[in-house]
């Protein structure tokens, strides 16, 4: 019903920046919050940032002050600007979309993108 396509991943040196994009298509009328999650090999998936249609945001403590999530509702696109990247940011980043926020610091996820790999070298 909803397709999410991420782009913008790649290899970057520590201290550098990268901008991820996620374009949503299909039946998007029921979508409100969108977000970014990430998963590194051997680690559990974790929330990075979420944003509502009215641009209320939430960030994981590990990325506060470095990452910025934003969205363009007219284009059905969410972005993640990542600055001051660290090697520990290396992971596959997944775009997520759902109808509502869930618990504090999370959201109800109905749709996932296939992911884009971000590799930060030291």
Coordinates of C-alpha atoms in Angstrom, one line a residue:
X1 CA 0.0 0.0 0.0
X2 CA 2.9 2.3 0.8
X3 CA 6.3 2.1 -0.7
X4 CA 9.4 3.7 0.9
X5 CA 12.6 4.2 -1.1
X6 CA 15.7 5.4 0.6
X7 CA 18.7 7.0 -1.0
X8 CA 21.8 8.9 -0.1
X9 CA 23.8 6.3 1.8
X10 CA 27.5 5.8 1.1
X11 CA 31.0 5.9 2.5
X12 CA 32.1 9.0 4.4
X13 CA 35.1 9.9 6.6
X14 CA 34.6 10.5 10.3
X15 CA 33.6 14.1 10.9
X16 CA 31.9 14.3 7.5
X17 CA 28.3 14.7 6.5
X18 CA 25.7 12.8 4.6
X19 CA 22.0 13.4 3.7
X20 CA 19.5 10.6 3.4
X21 CA 16.2 10.8 1.6
X22 CA 13.1 8.7 1.8
X23 CA 10.4 9.0 -0.8
X24 CA 6.9 7.6 0.0
X25 CA 4.4 6.6 -2.6
X26 CA 1.1 4.8 -2.8
X27 CA -1.7 5.2 -0.3
X28 CA -0.1 7.7 2.0
X29 CA -3.3 9.3 3.4
X30 CA -3.0 7.3 6.6
X31 CA 0.7 8.1 7.2
X32 CA 1.6 10.6 9.8
X33 CA 4.9 10.0 11.6
X34 CA 7.9 8.9 9.6
X35 CA 11.3 8.1 10.9
X36 CA 14.7 6.6 10.5
X37 CA 15.9 3.5 12.2
X38 CA 19.3 1.8 11.9
X39 CA 20.8 -1.6 12.5
X40 CA 24.5 -2.5 12.6
X41 CA 25.8 -6.1 12.3
X42 CA 25.4 -7.9 15.6
X43 CA 23.3 -5.1 17.1
X44 CA 19.5 -4.6 17.5
X45 CA 17.6 -2.2 15.4
X46 CA 17.3 1.2 17.1
X47 CA 15.3 4.4 16.5
X48 CA 17.3 7.3 15.2
X49 CA 14.7 10.0 14.7
X50 CA 11.0 10.4 14.2
X51 CA 8.9 13.3 12.8
X52 CA 5.2 13.9 12.7
X53 CA 3.3 15.6 9.9
X54 CA 3.4 18.8 11.9
X55 CA 7.1 18.5 12.3
X56 CA 7.4 17.5 16.0
X57 CA 10.6 15.6 16.3
X58 CA 12.3 13.1 18.6
X59 CA 15.9 11.9 18.5
X60 CA 18.0 9.1 20.0
X61 CA 20.4 10.5 22.6
X62 CA 23.3 9.3 20.6
X63 CA 22.5 11.6 17.6
X64 CA 21.1 14.7 19.3
X65 CA 22.9 17.8 18.1
X66 CA 24.4 16.0 15.1
X67 CA 21.4 14.7 13.1
X68 CA 18.4 16.6 11.9
X69 CA 15.2 15.0 10.6
X70 CA 12.9 17.0 8.3
X71 CA 10.0 16.3 5.9
X72 CA 8.4 17.8 2.9
X73 CA 4.7 16.8 3.0
X74 CA 4.0 18.1 -0.5
X75 CA 6.7 15.8 -1.8
X76 CA 6.0 12.9 0.6
X77 CA 9.6 12.8 1.5
X78 CA 11.6 12.7 4.7
X79 CA 15.2 13.6 5.1
X80 CA 18.0 12.9 7.6
X81 CA 20.9 15.3 7.6
X82 CA 23.8 13.6 9.4
X83 CA 26.7 15.8 10.5
X84 CA 29.8 15.1 12.5
X85 CA 29.6 11.4 11.7
X86 CA 31.3 8.8 13.8
X87 CA 32.4 5.3 13.1
X88 CA 29.7 4.0 15.4
X89 CA 27.1 5.6 13.1
X90 CA 27.9 2.8 10.6
X91 CA 24.7 0.9 9.9
X92 CA 22.0 0.1 7.5
X93 CA 19.5 3.0 7.8
X94 CA 15.8 2.2 7.3
X95 CA 13.0 4.6 6.6
X96 CA 9.8 3.9 8.5
X97 CA 6.2 5.2 8.2
X98 CA 3.1 4.7 10.3
X99 CA -0.2 6.1 11.5
X100 CA 0.7 7.3 15.0
X101 CA 3.4 7.7 17.6
X102 CA 3.7 4.7 20.0
X103 CA 5.7 4.7 23.2
X104 CA 7.9 7.6 24.1
X105 CA 10.8 7.8 21.7
X106 CA 9.1 5.4 19.2
X107 CA 6.3 5.1 16.7
X108 CA 3.9 2.5 15.2
X109 CA 5.5 1.2 12.1
X110 CA 3.4 -0.2 9.2
X111 CA 5.9 0.2 6.4
X112 CA 9.7 -0.2 6.1
X113 CA 12.1 0.8 3.3
X114 CA 14.7 -1.7 2.2
X115 CA 17.5 0.3 3.7
X116 CA 20.6 2.2 2.7
X117 CA 24.1 1.5 4.0
X118 CA 26.1 4.2 5.7
X119 CA 29.7 3.5 6.4
X120 CA 31.8 5.9 8.4
X121 CA 35.6 5.4 8.3
X122 CA 38.1 6.7 10.8

